[in-house]
Short mmCIF file of C-alpha atoms and ligand atoms in Angstrom, two decimals:
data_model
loop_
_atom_site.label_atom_id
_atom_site.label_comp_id
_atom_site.label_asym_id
_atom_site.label_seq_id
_atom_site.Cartn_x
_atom_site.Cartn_y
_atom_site.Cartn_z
CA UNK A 1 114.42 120.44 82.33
CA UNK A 2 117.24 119.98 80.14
CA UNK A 3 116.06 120.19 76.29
CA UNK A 4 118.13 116.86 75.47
CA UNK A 5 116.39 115.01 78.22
CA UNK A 6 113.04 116.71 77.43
CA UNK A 7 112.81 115.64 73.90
CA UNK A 8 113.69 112.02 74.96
CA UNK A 9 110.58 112.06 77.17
CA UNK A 10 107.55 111.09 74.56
CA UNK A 11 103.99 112.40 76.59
CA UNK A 12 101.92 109.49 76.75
CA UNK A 13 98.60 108.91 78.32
CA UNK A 14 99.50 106.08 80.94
CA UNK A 15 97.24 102.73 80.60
CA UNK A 16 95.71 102.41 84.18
CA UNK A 17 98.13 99.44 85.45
CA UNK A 18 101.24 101.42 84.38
CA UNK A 19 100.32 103.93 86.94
CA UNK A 20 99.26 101.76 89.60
CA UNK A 21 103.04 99.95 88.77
CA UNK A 22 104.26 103.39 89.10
CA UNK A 23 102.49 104.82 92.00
CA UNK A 24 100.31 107.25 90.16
CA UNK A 25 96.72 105.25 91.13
CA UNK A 26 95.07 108.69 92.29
CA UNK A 27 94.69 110.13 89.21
CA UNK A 28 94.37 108.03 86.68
CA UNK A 29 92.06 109.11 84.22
CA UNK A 30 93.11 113.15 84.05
CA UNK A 31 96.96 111.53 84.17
CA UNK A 32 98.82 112.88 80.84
CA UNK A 33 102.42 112.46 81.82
CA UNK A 34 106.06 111.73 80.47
CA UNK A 35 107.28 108.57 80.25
CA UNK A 36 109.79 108.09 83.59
CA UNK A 37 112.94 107.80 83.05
CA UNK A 38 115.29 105.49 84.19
CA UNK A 39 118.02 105.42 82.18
CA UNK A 40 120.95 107.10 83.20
CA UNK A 41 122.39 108.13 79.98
CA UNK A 42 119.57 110.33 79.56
CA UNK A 43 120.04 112.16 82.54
CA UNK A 44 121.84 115.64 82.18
CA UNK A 45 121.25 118.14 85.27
CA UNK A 46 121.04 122.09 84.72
CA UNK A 47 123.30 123.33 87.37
CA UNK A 48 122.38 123.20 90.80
CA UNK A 49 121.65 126.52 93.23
CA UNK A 50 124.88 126.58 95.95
CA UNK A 51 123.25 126.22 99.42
CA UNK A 52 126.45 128.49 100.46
CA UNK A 53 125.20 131.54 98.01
CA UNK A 54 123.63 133.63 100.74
CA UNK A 55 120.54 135.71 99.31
CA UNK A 56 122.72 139.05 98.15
CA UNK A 57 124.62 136.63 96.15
CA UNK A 58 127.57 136.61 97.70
CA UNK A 59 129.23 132.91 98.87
CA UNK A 60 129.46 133.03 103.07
CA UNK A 61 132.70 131.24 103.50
CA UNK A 62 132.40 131.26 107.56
CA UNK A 63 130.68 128.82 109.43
CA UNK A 64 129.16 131.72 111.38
CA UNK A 65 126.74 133.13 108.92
CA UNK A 66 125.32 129.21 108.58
CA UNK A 67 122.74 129.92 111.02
CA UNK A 68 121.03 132.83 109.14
CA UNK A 69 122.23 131.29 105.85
CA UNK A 70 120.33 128.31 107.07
CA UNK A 71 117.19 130.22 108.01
CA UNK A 72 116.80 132.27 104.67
CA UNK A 73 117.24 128.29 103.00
CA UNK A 74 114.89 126.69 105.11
CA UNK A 75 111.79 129.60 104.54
CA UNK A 76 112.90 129.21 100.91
CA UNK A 77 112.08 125.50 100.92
CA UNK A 78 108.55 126.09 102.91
CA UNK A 79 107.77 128.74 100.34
CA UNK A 80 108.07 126.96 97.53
CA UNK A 81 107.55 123.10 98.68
CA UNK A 82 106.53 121.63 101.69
CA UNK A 83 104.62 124.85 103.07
CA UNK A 84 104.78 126.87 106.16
CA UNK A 85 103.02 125.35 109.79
CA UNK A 86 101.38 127.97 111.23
CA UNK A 87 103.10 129.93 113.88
CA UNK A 88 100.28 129.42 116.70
CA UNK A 89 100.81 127.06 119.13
CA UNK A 90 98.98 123.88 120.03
CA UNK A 91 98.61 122.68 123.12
CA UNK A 92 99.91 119.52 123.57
CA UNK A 93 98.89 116.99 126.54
CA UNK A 94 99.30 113.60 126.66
CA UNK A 95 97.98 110.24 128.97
CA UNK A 96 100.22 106.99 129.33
CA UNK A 97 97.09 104.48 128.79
CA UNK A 98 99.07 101.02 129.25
CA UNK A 99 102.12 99.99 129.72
CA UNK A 100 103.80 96.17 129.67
CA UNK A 101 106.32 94.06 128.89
CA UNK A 102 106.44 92.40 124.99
CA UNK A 103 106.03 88.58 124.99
CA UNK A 104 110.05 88.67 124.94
CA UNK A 105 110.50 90.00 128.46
CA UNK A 106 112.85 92.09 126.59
CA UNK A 107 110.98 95.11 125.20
CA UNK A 108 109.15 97.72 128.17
CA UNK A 109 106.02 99.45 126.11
CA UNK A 110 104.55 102.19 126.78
CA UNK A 111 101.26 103.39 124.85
CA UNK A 112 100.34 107.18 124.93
CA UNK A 113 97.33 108.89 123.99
CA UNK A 114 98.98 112.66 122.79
CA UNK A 115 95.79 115.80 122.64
CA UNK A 116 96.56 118.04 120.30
CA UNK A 117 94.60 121.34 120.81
CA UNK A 118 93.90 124.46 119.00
CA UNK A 119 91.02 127.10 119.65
CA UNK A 120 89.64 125.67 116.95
CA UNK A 121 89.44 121.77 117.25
CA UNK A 122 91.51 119.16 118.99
CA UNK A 123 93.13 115.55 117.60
CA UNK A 124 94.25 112.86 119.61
CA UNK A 125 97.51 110.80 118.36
CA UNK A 126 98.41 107.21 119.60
CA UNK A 127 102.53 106.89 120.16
CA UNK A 128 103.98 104.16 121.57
CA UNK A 129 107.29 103.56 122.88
CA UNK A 130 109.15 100.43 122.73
CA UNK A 131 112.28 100.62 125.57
CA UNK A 132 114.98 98.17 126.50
CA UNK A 133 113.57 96.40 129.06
CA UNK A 134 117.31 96.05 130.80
CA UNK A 135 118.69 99.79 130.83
CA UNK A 136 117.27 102.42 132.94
CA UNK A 137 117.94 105.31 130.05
CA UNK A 138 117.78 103.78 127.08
CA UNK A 139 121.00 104.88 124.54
CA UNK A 140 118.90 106.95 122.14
CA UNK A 141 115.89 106.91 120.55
CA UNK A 142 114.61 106.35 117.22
CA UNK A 143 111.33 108.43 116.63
CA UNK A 144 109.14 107.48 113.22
CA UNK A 145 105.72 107.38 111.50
CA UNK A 146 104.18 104.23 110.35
CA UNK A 147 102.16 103.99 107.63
CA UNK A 148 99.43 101.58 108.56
CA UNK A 149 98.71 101.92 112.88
CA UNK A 150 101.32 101.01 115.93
CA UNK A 151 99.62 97.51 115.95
CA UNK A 152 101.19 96.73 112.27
CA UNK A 153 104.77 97.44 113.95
CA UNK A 154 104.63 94.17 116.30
CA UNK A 155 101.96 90.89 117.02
CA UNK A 156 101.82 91.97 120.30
CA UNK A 157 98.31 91.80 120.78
CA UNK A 158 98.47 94.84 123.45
CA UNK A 159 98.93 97.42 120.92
CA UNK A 160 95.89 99.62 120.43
CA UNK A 161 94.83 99.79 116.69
CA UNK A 162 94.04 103.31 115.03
CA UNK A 163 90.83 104.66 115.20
CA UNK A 164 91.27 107.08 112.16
CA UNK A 165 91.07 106.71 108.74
CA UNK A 166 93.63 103.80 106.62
CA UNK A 167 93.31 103.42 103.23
CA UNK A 168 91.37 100.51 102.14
CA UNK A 169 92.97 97.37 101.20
CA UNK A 170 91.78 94.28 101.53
CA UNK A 171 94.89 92.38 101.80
CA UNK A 172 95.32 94.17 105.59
CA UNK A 173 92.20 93.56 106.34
CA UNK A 174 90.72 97.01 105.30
CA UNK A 175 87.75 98.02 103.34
CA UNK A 176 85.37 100.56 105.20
CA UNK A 177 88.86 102.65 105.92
CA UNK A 178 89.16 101.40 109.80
CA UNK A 179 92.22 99.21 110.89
CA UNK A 180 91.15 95.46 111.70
CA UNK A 181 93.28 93.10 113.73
CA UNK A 182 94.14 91.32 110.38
CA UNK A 183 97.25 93.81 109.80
CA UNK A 184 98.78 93.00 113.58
CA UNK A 185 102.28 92.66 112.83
CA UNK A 186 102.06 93.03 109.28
CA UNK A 187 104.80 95.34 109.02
CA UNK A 188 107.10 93.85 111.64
CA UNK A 189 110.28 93.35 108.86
CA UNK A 190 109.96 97.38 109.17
CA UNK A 191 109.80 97.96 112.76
CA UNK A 192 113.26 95.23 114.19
CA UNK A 193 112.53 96.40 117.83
CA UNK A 194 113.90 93.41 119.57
CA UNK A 195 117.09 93.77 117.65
CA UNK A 196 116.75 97.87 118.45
CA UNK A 197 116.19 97.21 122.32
CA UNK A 198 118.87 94.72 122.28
CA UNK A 199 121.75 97.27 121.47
CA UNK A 200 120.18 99.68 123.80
CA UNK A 201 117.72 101.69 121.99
CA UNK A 202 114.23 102.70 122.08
CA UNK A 203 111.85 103.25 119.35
CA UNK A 204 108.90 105.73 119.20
CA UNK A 205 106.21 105.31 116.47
CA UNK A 206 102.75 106.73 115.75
CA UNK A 207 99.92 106.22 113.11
CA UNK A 208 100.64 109.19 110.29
CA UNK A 209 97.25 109.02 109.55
CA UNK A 210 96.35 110.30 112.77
CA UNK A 211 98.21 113.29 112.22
CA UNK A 212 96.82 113.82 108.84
CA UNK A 213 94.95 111.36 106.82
CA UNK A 214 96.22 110.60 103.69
CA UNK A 215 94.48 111.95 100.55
CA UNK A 216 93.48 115.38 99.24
CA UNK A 217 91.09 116.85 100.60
CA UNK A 218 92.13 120.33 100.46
CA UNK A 219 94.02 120.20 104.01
CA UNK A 220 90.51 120.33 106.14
CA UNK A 221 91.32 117.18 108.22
CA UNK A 222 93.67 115.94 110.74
CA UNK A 223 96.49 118.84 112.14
CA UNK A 224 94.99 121.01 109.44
CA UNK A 225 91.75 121.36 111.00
CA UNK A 226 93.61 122.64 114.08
CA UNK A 227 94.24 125.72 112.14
CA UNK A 228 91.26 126.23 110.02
CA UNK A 229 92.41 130.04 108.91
CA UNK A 230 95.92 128.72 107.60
CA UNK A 231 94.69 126.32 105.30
CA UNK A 232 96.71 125.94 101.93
CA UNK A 233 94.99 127.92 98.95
CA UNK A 234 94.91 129.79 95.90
CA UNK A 235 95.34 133.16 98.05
CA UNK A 236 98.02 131.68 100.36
CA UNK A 237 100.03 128.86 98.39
CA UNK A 238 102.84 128.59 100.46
CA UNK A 239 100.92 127.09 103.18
CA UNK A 240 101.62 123.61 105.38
CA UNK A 241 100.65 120.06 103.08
CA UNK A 242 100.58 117.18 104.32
CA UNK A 243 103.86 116.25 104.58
CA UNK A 244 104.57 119.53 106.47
CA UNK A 245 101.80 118.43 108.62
CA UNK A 246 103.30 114.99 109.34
CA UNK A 247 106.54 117.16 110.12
CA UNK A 248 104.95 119.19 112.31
CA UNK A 249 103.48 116.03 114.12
CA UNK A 250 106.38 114.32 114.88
CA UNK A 251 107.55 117.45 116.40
CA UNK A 252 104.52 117.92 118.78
CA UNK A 253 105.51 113.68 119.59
CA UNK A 254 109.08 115.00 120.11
CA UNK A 255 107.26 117.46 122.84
CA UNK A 256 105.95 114.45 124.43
CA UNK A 257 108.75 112.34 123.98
CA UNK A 258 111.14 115.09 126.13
CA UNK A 259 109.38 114.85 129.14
CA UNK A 260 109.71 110.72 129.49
CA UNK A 261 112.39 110.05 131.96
CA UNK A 262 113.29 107.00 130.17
CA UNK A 263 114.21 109.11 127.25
CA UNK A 264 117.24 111.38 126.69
CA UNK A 265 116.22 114.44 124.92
CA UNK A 266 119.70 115.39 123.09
CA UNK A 267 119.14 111.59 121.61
CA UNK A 268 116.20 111.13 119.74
CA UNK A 269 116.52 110.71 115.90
CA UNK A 270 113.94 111.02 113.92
CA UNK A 271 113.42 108.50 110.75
CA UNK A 272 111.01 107.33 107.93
CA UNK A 273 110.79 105.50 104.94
CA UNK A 274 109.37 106.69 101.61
CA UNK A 275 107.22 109.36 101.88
CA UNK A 276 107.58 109.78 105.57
CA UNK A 277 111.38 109.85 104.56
CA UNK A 278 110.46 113.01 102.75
CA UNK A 279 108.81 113.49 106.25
CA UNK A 280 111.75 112.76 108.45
CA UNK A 281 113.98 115.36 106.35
CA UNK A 282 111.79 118.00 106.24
CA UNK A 283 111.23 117.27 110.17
CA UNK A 284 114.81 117.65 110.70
CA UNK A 285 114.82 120.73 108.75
CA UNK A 286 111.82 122.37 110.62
CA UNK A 287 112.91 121.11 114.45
CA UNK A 288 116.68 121.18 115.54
CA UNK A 289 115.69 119.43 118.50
CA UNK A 290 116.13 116.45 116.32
CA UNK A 291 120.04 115.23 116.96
CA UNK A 292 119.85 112.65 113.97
CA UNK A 293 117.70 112.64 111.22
CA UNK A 294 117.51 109.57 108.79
CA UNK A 295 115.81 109.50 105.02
CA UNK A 296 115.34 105.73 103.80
CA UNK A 297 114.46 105.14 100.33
CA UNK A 298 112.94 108.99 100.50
CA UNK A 299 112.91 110.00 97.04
CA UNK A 300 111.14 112.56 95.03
CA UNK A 301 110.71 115.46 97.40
CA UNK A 302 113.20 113.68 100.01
CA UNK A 303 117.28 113.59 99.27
CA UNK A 304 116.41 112.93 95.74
CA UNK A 305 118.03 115.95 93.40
CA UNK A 306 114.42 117.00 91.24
CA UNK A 307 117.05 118.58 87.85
CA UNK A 308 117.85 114.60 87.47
CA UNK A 309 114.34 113.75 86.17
CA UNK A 310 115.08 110.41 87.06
CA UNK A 311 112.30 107.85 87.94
CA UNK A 312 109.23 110.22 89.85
CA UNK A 313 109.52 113.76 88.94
CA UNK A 314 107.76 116.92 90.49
CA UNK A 315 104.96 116.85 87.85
CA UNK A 316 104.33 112.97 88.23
CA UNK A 317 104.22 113.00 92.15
CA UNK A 318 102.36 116.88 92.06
CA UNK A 319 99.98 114.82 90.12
CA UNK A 320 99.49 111.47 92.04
CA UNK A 321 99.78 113.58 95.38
CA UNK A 322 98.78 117.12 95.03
CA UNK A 323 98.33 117.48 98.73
CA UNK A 324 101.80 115.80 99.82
CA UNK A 325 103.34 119.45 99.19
CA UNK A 326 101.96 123.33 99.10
CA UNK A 327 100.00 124.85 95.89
CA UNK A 328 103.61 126.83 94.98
CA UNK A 329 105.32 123.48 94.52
CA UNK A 330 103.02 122.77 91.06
CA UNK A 331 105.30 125.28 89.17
CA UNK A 332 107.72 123.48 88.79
CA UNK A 333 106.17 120.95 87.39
CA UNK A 334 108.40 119.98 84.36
CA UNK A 335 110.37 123.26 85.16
CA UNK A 336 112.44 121.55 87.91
CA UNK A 337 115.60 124.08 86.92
CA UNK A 338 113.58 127.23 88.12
CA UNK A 339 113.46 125.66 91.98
CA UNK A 340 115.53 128.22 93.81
CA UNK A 341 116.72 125.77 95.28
CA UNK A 342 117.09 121.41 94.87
CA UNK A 343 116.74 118.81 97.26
CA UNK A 344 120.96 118.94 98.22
CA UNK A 345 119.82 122.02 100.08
CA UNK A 346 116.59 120.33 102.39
CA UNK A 347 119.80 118.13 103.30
CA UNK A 348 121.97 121.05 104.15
CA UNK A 349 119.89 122.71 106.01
CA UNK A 350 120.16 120.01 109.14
CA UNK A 351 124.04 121.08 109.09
CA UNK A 352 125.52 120.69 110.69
CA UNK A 353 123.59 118.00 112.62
CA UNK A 354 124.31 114.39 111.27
CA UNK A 355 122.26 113.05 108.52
CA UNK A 356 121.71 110.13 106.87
CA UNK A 357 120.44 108.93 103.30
CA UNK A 358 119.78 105.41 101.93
CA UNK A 359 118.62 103.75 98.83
CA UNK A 360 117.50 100.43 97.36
CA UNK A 361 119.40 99.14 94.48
CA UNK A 362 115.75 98.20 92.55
CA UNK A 363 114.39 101.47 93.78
CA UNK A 364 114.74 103.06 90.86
CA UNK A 365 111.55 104.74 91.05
CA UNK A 366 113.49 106.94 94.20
CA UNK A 367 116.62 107.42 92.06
CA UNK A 368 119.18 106.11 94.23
CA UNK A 369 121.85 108.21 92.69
CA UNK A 370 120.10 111.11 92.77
CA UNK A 371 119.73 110.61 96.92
CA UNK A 372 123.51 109.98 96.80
CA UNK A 373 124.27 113.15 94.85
CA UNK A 374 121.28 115.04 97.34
CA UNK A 375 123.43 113.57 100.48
CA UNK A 376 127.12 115.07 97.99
CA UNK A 377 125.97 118.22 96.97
CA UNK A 378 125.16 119.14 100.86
CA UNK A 379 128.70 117.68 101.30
CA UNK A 380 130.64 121.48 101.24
CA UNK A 381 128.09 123.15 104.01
CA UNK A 382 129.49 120.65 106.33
CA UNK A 383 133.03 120.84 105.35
CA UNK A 384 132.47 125.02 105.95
CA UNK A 385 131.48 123.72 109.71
CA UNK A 386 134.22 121.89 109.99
CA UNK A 387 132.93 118.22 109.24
CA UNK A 388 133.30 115.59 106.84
CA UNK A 389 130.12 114.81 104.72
CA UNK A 390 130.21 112.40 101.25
CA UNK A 391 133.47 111.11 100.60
CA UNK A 392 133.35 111.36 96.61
CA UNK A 393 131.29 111.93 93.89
CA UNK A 394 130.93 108.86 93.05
CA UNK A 395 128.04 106.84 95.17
CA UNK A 396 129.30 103.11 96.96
CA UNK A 397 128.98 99.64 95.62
CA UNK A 398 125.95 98.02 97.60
CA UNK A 399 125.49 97.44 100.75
CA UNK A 400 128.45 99.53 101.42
CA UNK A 401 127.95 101.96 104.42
CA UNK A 402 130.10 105.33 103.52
CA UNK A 403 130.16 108.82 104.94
CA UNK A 404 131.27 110.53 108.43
CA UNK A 405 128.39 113.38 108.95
CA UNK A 406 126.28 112.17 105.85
CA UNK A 407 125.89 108.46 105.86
CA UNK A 408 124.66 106.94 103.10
CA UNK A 409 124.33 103.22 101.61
CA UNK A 410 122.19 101.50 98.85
CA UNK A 411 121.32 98.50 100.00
CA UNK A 412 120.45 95.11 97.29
CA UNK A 413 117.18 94.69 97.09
CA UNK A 414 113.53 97.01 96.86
CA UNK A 415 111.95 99.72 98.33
CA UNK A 416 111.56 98.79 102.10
CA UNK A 417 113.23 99.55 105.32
CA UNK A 418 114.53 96.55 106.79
CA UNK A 419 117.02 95.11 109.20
CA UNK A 420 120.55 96.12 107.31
CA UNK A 421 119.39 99.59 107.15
CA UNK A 422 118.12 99.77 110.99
CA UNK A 423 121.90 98.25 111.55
CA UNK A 424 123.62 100.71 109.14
CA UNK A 425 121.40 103.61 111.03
CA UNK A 426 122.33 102.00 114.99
CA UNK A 427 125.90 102.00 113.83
CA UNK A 428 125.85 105.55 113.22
CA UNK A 429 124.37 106.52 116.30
CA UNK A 430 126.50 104.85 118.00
CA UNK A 431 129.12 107.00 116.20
CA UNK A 432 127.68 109.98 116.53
CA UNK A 433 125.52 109.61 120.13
CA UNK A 434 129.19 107.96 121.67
C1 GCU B 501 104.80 106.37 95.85
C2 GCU B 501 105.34 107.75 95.60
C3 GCU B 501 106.68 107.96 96.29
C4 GCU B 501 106.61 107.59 97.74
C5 GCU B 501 106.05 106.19 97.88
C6 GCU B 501 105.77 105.78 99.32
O1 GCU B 501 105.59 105.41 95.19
O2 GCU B 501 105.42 107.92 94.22
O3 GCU B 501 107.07 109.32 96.19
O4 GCU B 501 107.86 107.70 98.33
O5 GCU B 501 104.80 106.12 97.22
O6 GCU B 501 105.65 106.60 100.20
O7 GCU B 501 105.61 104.58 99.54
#
């Protein structure tokens, strides 16, 4: 961190409602971090790695060594962040246990049970699909996690609620950490599927905390206890968290979602908001089979540059969420300029597939400039394969959709995903899926 910006940070011990304003809840007590920081003046970045210097240290100025450029950045980024899946298989089976049509008569939906297997233990994964109800194919599809079980995405009362473990909170209905039907529909504003179907595309969502349940527990549970021996520790810190195990998920859903005849494989994006924004990128990273890949609001550990120190920083979200990312990601804690690497490069490495990156104006806690400049500093790999990214340093006014290969806006408003952004995201496939 940059000494100027260092000494403007006071350490203070954080009173317990500050962090639960701040998202730091999980730790409270232990909790002895810098003030955030969301003033812009204060911000002054140590210079970031070049995605195009290839490991000898020379710059590859041909789009031909991208692929092994991109390969060297991408095990760079599992090493020291998000972790590396294991490289044994699961196998992956799944049942179609009801289909219908939505109150509407406008939405087909299909509800799958997906078996994950290992030698060691199997998990089984709810996904349901959402199709146009008029279009034989639908235009594309939009694959994402939810954060609270596929019956929160839509009151249709058909849609089967999680069986695994949610968070408690009593304002969804949940305090023994099962789903009840009090949260049907609760986070509808999220999911706009009639407005999705009605310009032709389908939307695929599962439960994250079926893939992995979220809290620390030292990677035993969910698509970690598929793999017992490749568990995260001490000895082997560069091993899958849980945000490489959501990843990983949504990959074993894309297997699933490849064999529907109702879905075309070369158009499936996949998308999240917040932390399964961070999700979505480092999904897109980790599978090419993903033809889109969109980060809302991601953040910290998303599009986000970490040298900023603006709003959450690696030590405040290493400390609220020590299992979102692998044991090697703690050093750089505070020492965000060692990173080999920043977040502009997770963004580069889906070059030269289309990406896109949005913000909330009040979301300062995600640093919307710093996803902007994460989305700009990818900018030159795709000019190298021939493709506009960014168009300029400088990020949009709101609610102003900008980019050709990176999209990007910053919508008015919090952190949420919500109906301009699904638009801003549709308008893009149709740009790029035409
Ligand atoms: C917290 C966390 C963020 C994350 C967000 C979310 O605010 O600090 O990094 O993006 O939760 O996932 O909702």
């Amino acid at each position: 961190m940059p000494v100027s910006l260092r000494s403007a940070m006071t350490l203070v011990t954080m009173s317990i409602s500050a962090m639960l304003s701040t998202g730091l809840a999980m730790n409270p007590l232990s909790a002895q971090v810098p003030k955030a920081n969301e003033d812009e003046s204060l911000v002054s970045m140590s210079p970031l790695p070049d995605p195009l210097l290839s490991k000898d240290g020379t710059k590859i100025t041909d789009a031909a060594q991208w692929p092994a450029q991109r390969e060297y950045l991408a095990n760079l980024i599992a090493e020291h962040e998000y972790g590396f899946a294991p490289q044994e298989k699961a196998i992956v089976t799944w049942d179609l246990v009801e289909q219908g049509l939505m109150n509407d008569n406008k939405t087909k939906r299909q509800q799958f049970v997906v078996h994950l297997k290992s030698k060691e233990a199997a998990i089984d994964v709810d996904l349901v699909l959402f199709l146009p109800n008029s279009e034989v194919k639908s235009k594309g599809c939009f694959l994402g996690l939810n954060f609270q079980g596929n019956h929160t995405v839509a009151s249709d009362p058909a849609i089967r609620l999680p069986k695994s473990w949610v968070a408690n909170d009593p304002k969804i209905g949940v305090t023994a950490n099962q789903a009840t039907e009090a949260a049907r529909g609760g986070q509808s504003d999220r999911w706009p599927i009639a407005e999705i179907n009605a310009r032709g595309y389908s939307v695929a969502t599962a439960y994250y905390g079926d893939l992995d349940p979220d809290f620390d527990d030292q990677f035993a549970n969910g698509v970690h206890s598929l793999f017992p021996s490749h568990k995260a520790t001490k000895e082997h810190p560069n091993r899958w968290g849980s945000i490489a195990g959501w990843a990983w998920g949504l990959s074993r859903l894309m297997d699933v979602l490849v064999e529907q005849p109702s879905i075309d494989a070369n158009r499936v994006a996949v998308i999240g908001h917040s932390r399964l924004g961070k999700t979505a990128l480092w999904a897109g990273v980790t599978d090419p089979r993903f033809s889109i890949v969109i980060a809302n609001n991601s953040g910290c550990g998303g599009a986000a540059l970490e040298r900023r120190n603006f709003g959450e920083t690696v030590f405040r979200i290493n400390t609220s969420f020590p299992h979102w990312f692998n044991p090697n990601f703690k050093q750089y804690n505070q020492n965000e300029s060692a990173m080999p690497f920043d977040q502009h490069t997770v963004v580069a490495c889906i070059a030269p597939r289309p990406v896109y990156i949005a913000s909330a104006t009040k979301d300062l806690w995600a640093d919307p400039k710093g996803e902007y400049l994460g989305g700009w500093y990818a900018t030159p790999v795709y000019k190298l394969l021939g493709f506009d990214g960014l168009p300029s340093e400088t990020p949009p006014p709101a609610d102003q959709s900008v980019g050709d290969r990176v999209g990007y806006h910053n919508r008015t408003g919090s952190h949420d995903i919500l109906l301009f952004d699904w638009q801003q995201y549709m308008n893009f496939a149709d740009r790029h899926w035409k």
